[in-house]
């Protein structure tokens, strides 16, 4: 079975690691932060408990998967035996570069590199790891275990074999795929960033409360979540990083709303910090 390493154990990394492990892949989770790793380990155990309770994973599959799941700060060590490395560190080129330089030095020649970037160029990211034909964007969605899509984006030199390999891995994780051409923001983040940013401009302009704007979009446009509910789930910092990148690459229409910048400065990052546009209790319930 292919050995998978997930780099970054935040909102996305832990979800990808859970789905990989639950699909039977021996999976290692890497983070620079020991605290993040500990919290990811607890979260993944919890995902398995819920998965078993809901009948999504059998008790036995969960036990086997957990036995094949490792948590470490030593990327070089786990990269050596990996068949697929999926990077899920924050959306900043410098951080992605650090990761791909390390794995470019330590992974075996056949190993495939994937980035979970929401917006950035897989061609640029491929240049950091030194194996462009084996590098690709594999864009999962949040929450990973619930969202059916993986958006696959090939870089300039990504080989057809790499595309086929990633499509088959995504399918074995129970996901649907779309494989598209490289463009900042791809299909999904380009659209989602625009809608989410517009909602912050509306809130800033006083059109309505966050609840009213969310309700209007959900019931009027038939979106499953309001833009603020989604922003809190994604993380306001992650949303802001996406917008900054898209603003730089695509121009004015992606300029981040000043209110979003303010929220991030205040540490209101969404569900993960307990407060974003809305406030959350420990149980995750919203107290509006
Ligand atoms: P996050 O901030 O929740 O987690 C990132 C983790 O990476 C942190 O635990 C951090 O300690 C760790 N990290 C930082 N530098 C590292 C390094 N050099 N080596 C190892 N670990 C390192 O971020 P996130 O929201 O999970 O986003 C990760 C990536 O996924 C980003 O590229 C983002 O754009 C993309 N993405 C996010 C979402 C979302 O809804 N949050 C959805 C799809 C894609």
mmCIF file of C-alpha atoms and ligand atoms in Angstrom:
data_model
loop_
_atom_site.group_PDB
_atom_site.id
_atom_site.type_symbol
_atom_site.label_atom_id
_atom_site.label_comp_id
_atom_site.label_asym_id
_atom_site.label_seq_id
_atom_site.Cartn_x
_atom_site.Cartn_y
_atom_site.Cartn_z
ATOM 1 C CA UNK A 1 0.000 0.000 0.000
ATOM 2 C CA UNK A 2 1.277 3.465 -0.848
ATOM 3 C CA UNK A 3 2.794 5.289 2.104
ATOM 4 C CA UNK A 4 1.472 8.839 2.517
ATOM 5 C CA UNK A 5 3.047 11.743 4.397
ATOM 6 C CA UNK A 6 0.895 14.775 5.181
ATOM 7 C CA UNK A 7 2.889 17.922 5.993
ATOM 8 C CA UNK A 8 1.041 20.423 8.201
ATOM 9 C CA UNK A 9 -1.458 19.142 10.769
ATOM 10 C CA UNK A 10 -3.839 22.111 10.841
ATOM 11 C CA UNK A 11 -7.449 22.294 9.705
ATOM 12 C CA UNK A 12 -6.710 20.581 6.366
ATOM 13 C CA UNK A 13 -3.727 18.367 7.173
ATOM 14 C CA UNK A 14 -5.585 16.519 9.934
ATOM 15 C CA UNK A 15 -8.607 16.003 7.692
ATOM 16 C CA UNK A 16 -6.488 14.697 4.802
ATOM 17 C CA UNK A 17 -4.569 12.404 7.178
ATOM 18 C CA UNK A 18 -7.822 11.025 8.581
ATOM 19 C CA UNK A 19 -9.246 10.298 5.122
ATOM 20 C CA UNK A 20 -5.931 8.740 3.978
ATOM 21 C CA UNK A 21 -5.670 6.525 7.069
ATOM 22 C CA UNK A 22 -9.352 5.550 6.958
ATOM 23 C CA UNK A 23 -8.827 4.501 3.315
ATOM 24 C CA UNK A 24 -6.097 2.085 4.433
ATOM 25 C CA UNK A 25 -2.946 4.076 3.584
ATOM 26 C CA UNK A 26 -0.113 4.014 6.136
ATOM 27 C CA UNK A 27 -0.022 7.719 6.983
ATOM 28 C CA UNK A 28 2.474 9.995 8.763
ATOM 29 C CA UNK A 29 1.500 13.481 9.885
ATOM 30 C CA UNK A 30 4.261 16.083 10.193
ATOM 31 C CA UNK A 31 4.216 19.513 11.807
ATOM 32 C CA UNK A 32 6.809 21.983 13.073
ATOM 33 C CA UNK A 33 4.631 22.552 16.131
ATOM 34 C CA UNK A 34 4.392 19.859 18.811
ATOM 35 C CA UNK A 35 1.154 21.449 20.082
ATOM 36 C CA UNK A 36 -0.416 21.301 16.623
ATOM 37 C CA UNK A 37 0.563 17.619 16.311
ATOM 38 C CA UNK A 38 -0.955 16.795 19.689
ATOM 39 C CA UNK A 39 -4.189 18.558 18.836
ATOM 40 C CA UNK A 40 -4.261 16.837 15.394
ATOM 41 C CA UNK A 41 -3.772 13.436 17.009
ATOM 42 C CA UNK A 42 -6.685 14.060 19.382
ATOM 43 C CA UNK A 43 -8.849 15.346 16.528
ATOM 44 C CA UNK A 44 -8.095 12.345 14.275
ATOM 45 C CA UNK A 45 -8.896 9.900 17.099
ATOM 46 C CA UNK A 46 -12.158 11.766 17.553
ATOM 47 C CA UNK A 47 -12.900 11.564 13.788
ATOM 48 C CA UNK A 48 -12.425 7.785 13.993
ATOM 49 C CA UNK A 49 -14.699 7.530 17.049
ATOM 50 C CA UNK A 50 -17.415 9.470 15.216
ATOM 51 C CA UNK A 51 -16.797 7.486 11.996
ATOM 52 C CA UNK A 52 -17.335 4.212 13.876
ATOM 53 C CA UNK A 53 -20.409 5.561 15.705
ATOM 54 C CA UNK A 54 -21.958 6.621 12.368
ATOM 55 C CA UNK A 55 -21.085 3.340 10.661
ATOM 56 C CA UNK A 56 -18.701 4.984 8.147
ATOM 57 C CA UNK A 57 -15.702 2.959 9.384
ATOM 58 C CA UNK A 58 -15.783 -0.426 11.092
ATOM 59 C CA UNK A 59 -14.255 -0.852 14.553
ATOM 60 C CA UNK A 60 -11.607 -3.131 13.043
ATOM 61 C CA UNK A 61 -10.723 -0.727 10.183
ATOM 62 C CA UNK A 62 -10.324 2.065 12.726
ATOM 63 C CA UNK A 63 -7.994 -0.022 14.907
ATOM 64 C CA UNK A 64 -5.846 -1.044 11.909
ATOM 65 C CA UNK A 65 -5.768 2.537 10.551
ATOM 66 C CA UNK A 66 -4.765 4.018 13.904
ATOM 67 C CA UNK A 67 -1.936 1.486 14.173
ATOM 68 C CA UNK A 68 -0.600 2.679 10.781
ATOM 69 C CA UNK A 69 -0.840 6.365 11.698
ATOM 70 C CA UNK A 70 2.239 8.241 12.979
ATOM 71 C CA UNK A 71 2.835 11.811 14.206
ATOM 72 C CA UNK A 72 6.272 13.417 13.992
ATOM 73 C CA UNK A 73 8.229 16.653 13.689
ATOM 74 C CA UNK A 74 10.930 14.939 11.615
ATOM 75 C CA UNK A 75 9.950 15.508 7.995
ATOM 76 C CA UNK A 76 13.245 14.273 6.534
ATOM 77 C CA UNK A 77 12.941 10.892 8.240
ATOM 78 C CA UNK A 78 9.389 10.102 7.090
ATOM 79 C CA UNK A 79 9.908 11.588 3.609
ATOM 80 C CA UNK A 80 12.523 8.904 2.815
ATOM 81 C CA UNK A 81 10.068 6.025 2.537
ATOM 82 C CA UNK A 82 7.019 8.004 1.302
ATOM 83 C CA UNK A 83 5.288 7.273 -2.026
ATOM 84 C CA UNK A 84 3.155 10.416 -1.855
ATOM 85 C CA UNK A 85 3.768 13.613 0.119
ATOM 86 C CA UNK A 86 0.808 15.976 0.503
ATOM 87 C CA UNK A 87 1.755 19.438 1.737
ATOM 88 C CA UNK A 88 -0.832 21.383 3.757
ATOM 89 C CA UNK A 89 1.137 24.214 5.395
ATOM 90 C CA UNK A 90 -0.210 27.808 5.345
ATOM 91 C CA UNK A 91 -0.687 29.582 2.041
ATOM 92 C CA UNK A 92 2.663 31.396 2.029
ATOM 93 C CA UNK A 93 5.257 30.723 -0.679
ATOM 94 C CA UNK A 94 8.190 30.804 1.779
ATOM 95 C CA UNK A 95 6.687 28.028 3.938
ATOM 96 C CA UNK A 96 5.817 25.863 0.949
ATOM 97 C CA UNK A 97 9.366 26.400 -0.352
ATOM 98 C CA UNK A 98 10.902 25.226 2.963
ATOM 99 C CA UNK A 99 8.849 22.023 2.858
ATOM 100 C CA UNK A 100 9.524 21.161 -0.789
ATOM 101 C CA UNK A 101 13.254 21.862 -0.473
ATOM 102 C CA UNK A 102 13.451 19.343 2.392
ATOM 103 C CA UNK A 103 11.403 16.639 0.668
ATOM 104 C CA UNK A 104 13.178 17.317 -2.644
ATOM 105 C CA UNK A 105 16.440 16.349 -0.893
ATOM 106 C CA UNK A 106 15.154 13.384 1.106
ATOM 107 C CA UNK A 107 12.330 11.615 -0.760
ATOM 108 C CA UNK A 108 13.015 8.692 -3.108
ATOM 109 C CA UNK A 109 13.019 9.473 -6.834
ATOM 110 C CA UNK A 110 9.628 7.818 -7.451
ATOM 111 C CA UNK A 111 7.810 9.804 -4.743
ATOM 112 C CA UNK A 112 5.012 12.140 -5.941
ATOM 113 C CA UNK A 113 4.676 15.619 -4.422
ATOM 114 C CA UNK A 114 1.225 17.148 -4.017
ATOM 115 C CA UNK A 115 0.263 20.534 -2.621
ATOM 116 C CA UNK A 116 -3.094 21.308 -1.045
ATOM 117 C CA UNK A 117 -2.702 24.967 -1.990
ATOM 118 C CA UNK A 118 -6.009 26.790 -2.524
ATOM 119 C CA UNK A 119 -4.716 29.383 -4.928
ATOM 120 C CA UNK A 120 -1.005 29.146 -5.725
ATOM 121 C CA UNK A 121 0.750 27.968 -8.858
ATOM 122 C CA UNK A 122 1.689 24.268 -8.797
ATOM 123 C CA UNK A 123 4.366 25.166 -11.389
ATOM 124 C CA UNK A 124 5.999 27.580 -8.938
ATOM 125 C CA UNK A 125 5.660 25.124 -6.050
ATOM 126 C CA UNK A 126 7.141 22.370 -8.256
ATOM 127 C CA UNK A 127 10.220 24.523 -8.812
ATOM 128 C CA UNK A 128 11.013 24.285 -5.062
ATOM 129 C CA UNK A 129 11.198 20.482 -4.963
ATOM 130 C CA UNK A 130 13.167 19.882 -8.159
ATOM 131 C CA UNK A 131 10.836 17.268 -9.724
ATOM 132 C CA UNK A 132 8.251 19.219 -11.737
ATOM 133 C CA UNK A 133 6.940 16.180 -13.655
ATOM 134 C CA UNK A 134 6.033 14.538 -10.335
ATOM 135 C CA UNK A 135 4.476 17.595 -8.648
ATOM 136 C CA UNK A 136 0.791 18.554 -8.746
ATOM 137 C CA UNK A 137 -1.906 20.419 -6.803
ATOM 138 C CA UNK A 138 -4.343 18.126 -4.984
ATOM 139 C CA UNK A 139 -6.906 20.526 -3.561
ATOM 140 C CA UNK A 140 -9.122 19.045 -0.848
ATOM 141 C CA UNK A 141 -12.052 20.873 0.729
ATOM 142 C CA UNK A 142 -13.050 21.536 4.297
ATOM 143 C CA UNK A 143 -14.204 19.437 6.133
ATOM 144 C CA UNK A 144 -12.194 16.867 4.177
ATOM 145 C CA UNK A 145 -14.156 13.797 5.277
ATOM 146 C CA UNK A 146 -17.466 15.360 4.195
ATOM 147 C CA UNK A 147 -16.582 17.200 0.994
ATOM 148 C CA UNK A 148 -16.720 14.947 -2.057
ATOM 149 C CA UNK A 149 -14.369 16.840 -4.397
ATOM 150 C CA UNK A 150 -10.620 16.919 -4.979
ATOM 151 C CA UNK A 151 -9.681 19.614 -7.500
ATOM 152 C CA UNK A 152 -6.547 18.479 -9.327
ATOM 153 C CA UNK A 153 -4.403 21.111 -11.001
ATOM 154 C CA UNK A 154 -1.479 20.192 -13.175
ATOM 155 C CA UNK A 155 1.575 22.427 -13.412
ATOM 156 C CA UNK A 156 3.401 23.220 -16.654
ATOM 157 C CA UNK A 157 5.525 20.075 -16.545
ATOM 158 C CA UNK A 158 3.293 17.674 -14.561
ATOM 159 C CA UNK A 159 3.291 14.300 -16.344
ATOM 160 C CA UNK A 160 0.180 12.395 -17.400
ATOM 161 C CA UNK A 161 1.286 9.528 -15.116
ATOM 162 C CA UNK A 162 1.294 11.873 -12.127
ATOM 163 C CA UNK A 163 -2.224 13.105 -12.989
ATOM 164 C CA UNK A 164 -3.473 9.496 -13.318
ATOM 165 C CA UNK A 165 -1.800 8.482 -10.051
ATOM 166 C CA UNK A 166 -3.389 11.374 -8.111
ATOM 167 C CA UNK A 167 -6.809 10.739 -9.684
ATOM 168 C CA UNK A 168 -6.602 7.094 -8.577
ATOM 169 C CA UNK A 169 -5.440 7.984 -5.034
ATOM 170 C CA UNK A 170 -8.303 10.492 -4.731
ATOM 171 C CA UNK A 171 -10.770 7.833 -5.921
ATOM 172 C CA UNK A 172 -9.441 5.340 -3.365
ATOM 173 C CA UNK A 173 -10.137 8.001 -0.743
ATOM 174 C CA UNK A 174 -13.755 8.000 -1.973
ATOM 175 C CA UNK A 175 -13.491 11.383 -3.727
ATOM 176 C CA UNK A 176 -14.728 12.737 -7.054
ATOM 177 C CA UNK A 177 -12.158 14.670 -9.063
ATOM 178 C CA UNK A 178 -11.945 17.467 -11.591
ATOM 179 C CA UNK A 179 -8.615 18.015 -13.326
ATOM 180 C CA UNK A 180 -8.129 21.548 -14.556
ATOM 181 C CA UNK A 181 -5.546 23.926 -15.987
ATOM 182 C CA UNK A 182 -3.416 26.095 -13.749
ATOM 183 C CA UNK A 183 -4.759 29.566 -12.987
ATOM 184 C CA UNK A 184 -4.574 31.547 -9.704
ATOM 185 C CA UNK A 185 -7.394 30.358 -7.440
ATOM 186 C CA UNK A 186 -8.312 27.464 -9.768
ATOM 187 C CA UNK A 187 -12.114 27.197 -10.152
ATOM 188 C CA UNK A 188 -13.274 26.899 -6.569
ATOM 189 C CA UNK A 189 -11.101 29.325 -4.557
ATOM 190 C CA UNK A 190 -11.411 32.013 -7.225
ATOM 191 C CA UNK A 191 -15.192 31.923 -6.892
ATOM 192 C CA UNK A 192 -15.353 31.359 -3.143
ATOM 193 C CA UNK A 193 -12.850 34.138 -2.302
ATOM 194 C CA UNK A 194 -14.866 36.635 -4.333
ATOM 195 C CA UNK A 195 -18.201 35.773 -2.693
ATOM 196 C CA UNK A 196 -16.660 35.629 0.794
ATOM 197 C CA UNK A 197 -14.878 38.962 0.378
ATOM 198 C CA UNK A 198 -18.007 40.661 -0.947
ATOM 199 C CA UNK A 199 -19.855 39.517 2.188
ATOM 200 C CA UNK A 200 -17.232 41.251 4.380
ATOM 201 C CA UNK A 201 -17.637 44.457 2.334
ATOM 202 C CA UNK A 202 -21.423 44.227 2.896
ATOM 203 C CA UNK A 203 -20.963 43.742 6.632
ATOM 204 C CA UNK A 204 -18.536 46.683 6.725
ATOM 205 C CA UNK A 205 -21.015 48.855 4.789
ATOM 206 C CA UNK A 206 -23.761 47.979 7.284
ATOM 207 C CA UNK A 207 -26.137 46.324 4.812
ATOM 208 C CA UNK A 208 -27.208 43.898 7.487
ATOM 209 C CA UNK A 209 -25.932 41.790 10.347
ATOM 210 C CA UNK A 210 -23.761 38.717 9.666
ATOM 211 C CA UNK A 211 -26.784 36.512 10.440
ATOM 212 C CA UNK A 212 -28.987 38.420 7.992
ATOM 213 C CA UNK A 213 -26.394 38.298 5.204
ATOM 214 C CA UNK A 214 -25.815 34.553 5.782
ATOM 215 C CA UNK A 215 -29.575 33.902 5.831
ATOM 216 C CA UNK A 216 -30.101 35.888 2.610
ATOM 217 C CA UNK A 217 -27.411 33.928 0.766
ATOM 218 C CA UNK A 218 -28.537 30.536 2.109
ATOM 219 C CA UNK A 219 -32.263 30.912 1.545
ATOM 220 C CA UNK A 220 -32.188 33.316 -1.404
ATOM 221 C CA UNK A 221 -29.364 31.765 -3.419
ATOM 222 C CA UNK A 222 -29.637 28.199 -2.097
ATOM 223 C CA UNK A 223 -26.080 28.020 -0.760
ATOM 224 C CA UNK A 224 -25.654 25.273 1.869
ATOM 225 C CA UNK A 225 -23.715 27.635 4.169
ATOM 226 C CA UNK A 226 -23.644 31.401 4.555
ATOM 227 C CA UNK A 227 -20.399 33.158 3.528
ATOM 228 C CA UNK A 228 -19.540 33.988 7.173
ATOM 229 C CA UNK A 229 -20.266 30.459 8.403
ATOM 230 C CA UNK A 230 -17.935 29.220 5.673
ATOM 231 C CA UNK A 231 -15.248 31.833 6.409
ATOM 232 C CA UNK A 232 -15.235 30.792 10.088
ATOM 233 C CA UNK A 233 -14.869 27.150 9.046
ATOM 234 C CA UNK A 234 -12.085 27.845 6.516
ATOM 235 C CA UNK A 235 -10.239 30.171 8.923
ATOM 236 C CA UNK A 236 -10.200 33.934 8.433
ATOM 237 C CA UNK A 237 -6.404 33.929 8.186
ATOM 238 C CA UNK A 238 -6.512 31.259 5.458
ATOM 239 C CA UNK A 239 -9.179 33.257 3.608
ATOM 240 C CA UNK A 240 -7.090 36.448 3.918
ATOM 241 C CA UNK A 241 -3.939 34.697 2.635
ATOM 242 C CA UNK A 242 -5.903 33.470 -0.403
ATOM 243 C CA UNK A 243 -7.258 36.942 -1.096
ATOM 244 C CA UNK A 244 -3.850 38.588 -0.785
ATOM 245 C CA UNK A 245 -2.414 36.137 -3.303
ATOM 246 C CA UNK A 246 -5.347 36.601 -5.708
ATOM 247 C CA UNK A 247 -5.184 40.380 -5.311
ATOM 248 C CA UNK A 248 -1.507 40.318 -6.220
ATOM 249 C CA UNK A 249 -2.071 38.042 -9.229
ATOM 250 C CA UNK A 250 -5.517 39.065 -10.507
ATOM 251 C CA UNK A 251 -5.946 42.671 -9.393
ATOM 252 C CA UNK A 252 -8.381 44.995 -7.656
ATOM 253 C CA UNK A 253 -11.488 42.853 -7.557
ATOM 254 C CA UNK A 254 -9.764 40.612 -5.002
ATOM 255 C CA UNK A 255 -8.583 43.407 -2.646
ATOM 256 C CA UNK A 256 -9.254 41.999 0.870
ATOM 257 C CA UNK A 257 -12.023 43.830 2.742
ATOM 258 C CA UNK A 258 -10.491 45.988 5.510
ATOM 259 C CA UNK A 259 -12.914 44.428 8.022
ATOM 260 C CA UNK A 260 -11.527 40.962 7.272
ATOM 261 C CA UNK A 261 -7.982 42.296 7.806
ATOM 262 C CA UNK A 262 -9.100 43.792 11.124
ATOM 263 C CA UNK A 263 -10.661 40.533 12.334
ATOM 264 C CA UNK A 264 -7.438 38.645 11.575
ATOM 265 C CA UNK A 265 -5.343 41.318 13.360
ATOM 266 C CA UNK A 266 -7.616 40.876 16.385
ATOM 267 C CA UNK A 267 -6.966 37.110 16.392
ATOM 268 C CA UNK A 268 -10.529 36.335 15.311
ATOM 269 C CA UNK A 269 -9.587 33.430 13.051
ATOM 270 C CA UNK A 270 -12.878 31.522 13.081
ATOM 271 C CA UNK A 271 -13.837 28.196 14.627
ATOM 272 C CA UNK A 272 -10.221 27.227 15.292
ATOM 273 C CA UNK A 273 -9.663 30.206 17.634
ATOM 274 C CA UNK A 274 -13.169 30.104 19.144
ATOM 275 C CA UNK A 275 -14.194 33.394 17.574
ATOM 276 C CA UNK A 276 -14.383 34.695 14.022
ATOM 277 C CA UNK A 277 -17.418 36.452 12.633
ATOM 278 C CA UNK A 278 -19.363 34.365 15.170
ATOM 279 C CA UNK A 279 -18.411 32.989 18.583
ATOM 280 C CA UNK A 280 -18.097 29.278 19.323
ATOM 281 C CA UNK A 281 -18.313 27.262 22.497
ATOM 282 C CA UNK A 282 -16.158 24.178 23.159
ATOM 283 C CA UNK A 283 -18.866 21.974 21.674
ATOM 284 C CA UNK A 284 -18.608 23.982 18.468
ATOM 285 C CA UNK A 285 -22.079 25.469 18.877
ATOM 286 C CA UNK A 286 -22.510 28.997 17.599
ATOM 287 C CA UNK A 287 -23.506 31.691 20.046
ATOM 288 C CA UNK A 288 -24.538 34.554 17.842
HETATM 289 P P1 LIG B 1 -3.578 25.838 9.287
HETATM 290 O O1 LIG B 1 -3.017 27.152 9.639
HETATM 291 O O2 LIG B 1 -4.831 25.355 9.958
HETATM 292 O O3 LIG B 1 -2.472 24.687 9.505
HETATM 293 C C1 LIG B 1 -1.187 24.752 8.967
HETATM 294 C C2 LIG B 1 -0.255 23.889 9.815
HETATM 295 O O4 LIG B 1 1.019 23.854 9.149
HETATM 296 C C3 LIG B 1 -0.015 24.431 11.223
HETATM 297 O O5 LIG B 1 -0.283 23.409 12.165
HETATM 298 C C4 LIG B 1 1.467 24.822 11.218
HETATM 299 O O6 LIG B 1 2.106 24.606 12.476
HETATM 300 C C5 LIG B 1 2.019 23.882 10.157
HETATM 301 N N1 LIG B 1 3.289 24.324 9.547
HETATM 302 C C6 LIG B 1 3.705 25.582 9.272
HETATM 303 N N2 LIG B 1 4.923 25.536 8.683
HETATM 304 C C7 LIG B 1 5.258 24.229 8.596
HETATM 305 C C8 LIG B 1 6.400 23.550 8.088
HETATM 306 N N3 LIG B 1 7.417 24.213 7.540
HETATM 307 N N4 LIG B 1 6.446 22.193 8.188
HETATM 308 C C9 LIG B 1 5.417 21.500 8.754
HETATM 309 N N5 LIG B 1 4.309 22.105 9.245
HETATM 310 C C10 LIG B 1 4.228 23.456 9.160
HETATM 311 O O7 LIG B 1 -3.766 25.868 7.673
HETATM 312 P P2 LIG B 1 -4.909 25.164 6.801
HETATM 313 O O8 LIG B 1 -6.149 25.975 6.841
HETATM 314 O O9 LIG B 1 -4.936 23.720 7.120
HETATM 315 O O10 LIG B 1 -4.301 25.383 5.336
HETATM 316 C C11 LIG B 1 -3.238 24.593 4.822
HETATM 317 C C12 LIG B 1 -3.238 24.675 3.313
HETATM 318 O O11 LIG B 1 -4.496 24.160 2.823
HETATM 319 C C13 LIG B 1 -3.135 26.094 2.754
HETATM 320 O O12 LIG B 1 -2.392 26.069 1.568
HETATM 321 C C14 LIG B 1 -4.575 26.484 2.466
HETATM 322 O O13 LIG B 1 -4.696 27.445 1.472
HETATM 323 C C15 LIG B 1 -5.118 25.145 1.983
HETATM 324 N N6 LIG B 1 -6.566 24.956 2.110
HETATM 325 C C16 LIG B 1 -7.227 25.393 3.219
HETATM 326 C C17 LIG B 1 -8.603 25.164 3.326
HETATM 327 C C18 LIG B 1 -9.366 25.585 4.546
HETATM 328 O O14 LIG B 1 -10.604 25.525 4.518
HETATM 329 N N7 LIG B 1 -8.717 25.988 5.627
HETATM 330 C C19 LIG B 1 -9.300 24.510 2.284
HETATM 331 C C20 LIG B 1 -8.573 24.031 1.178
HETATM 332 C C21 LIG B 1 -7.205 24.270 1.096
#
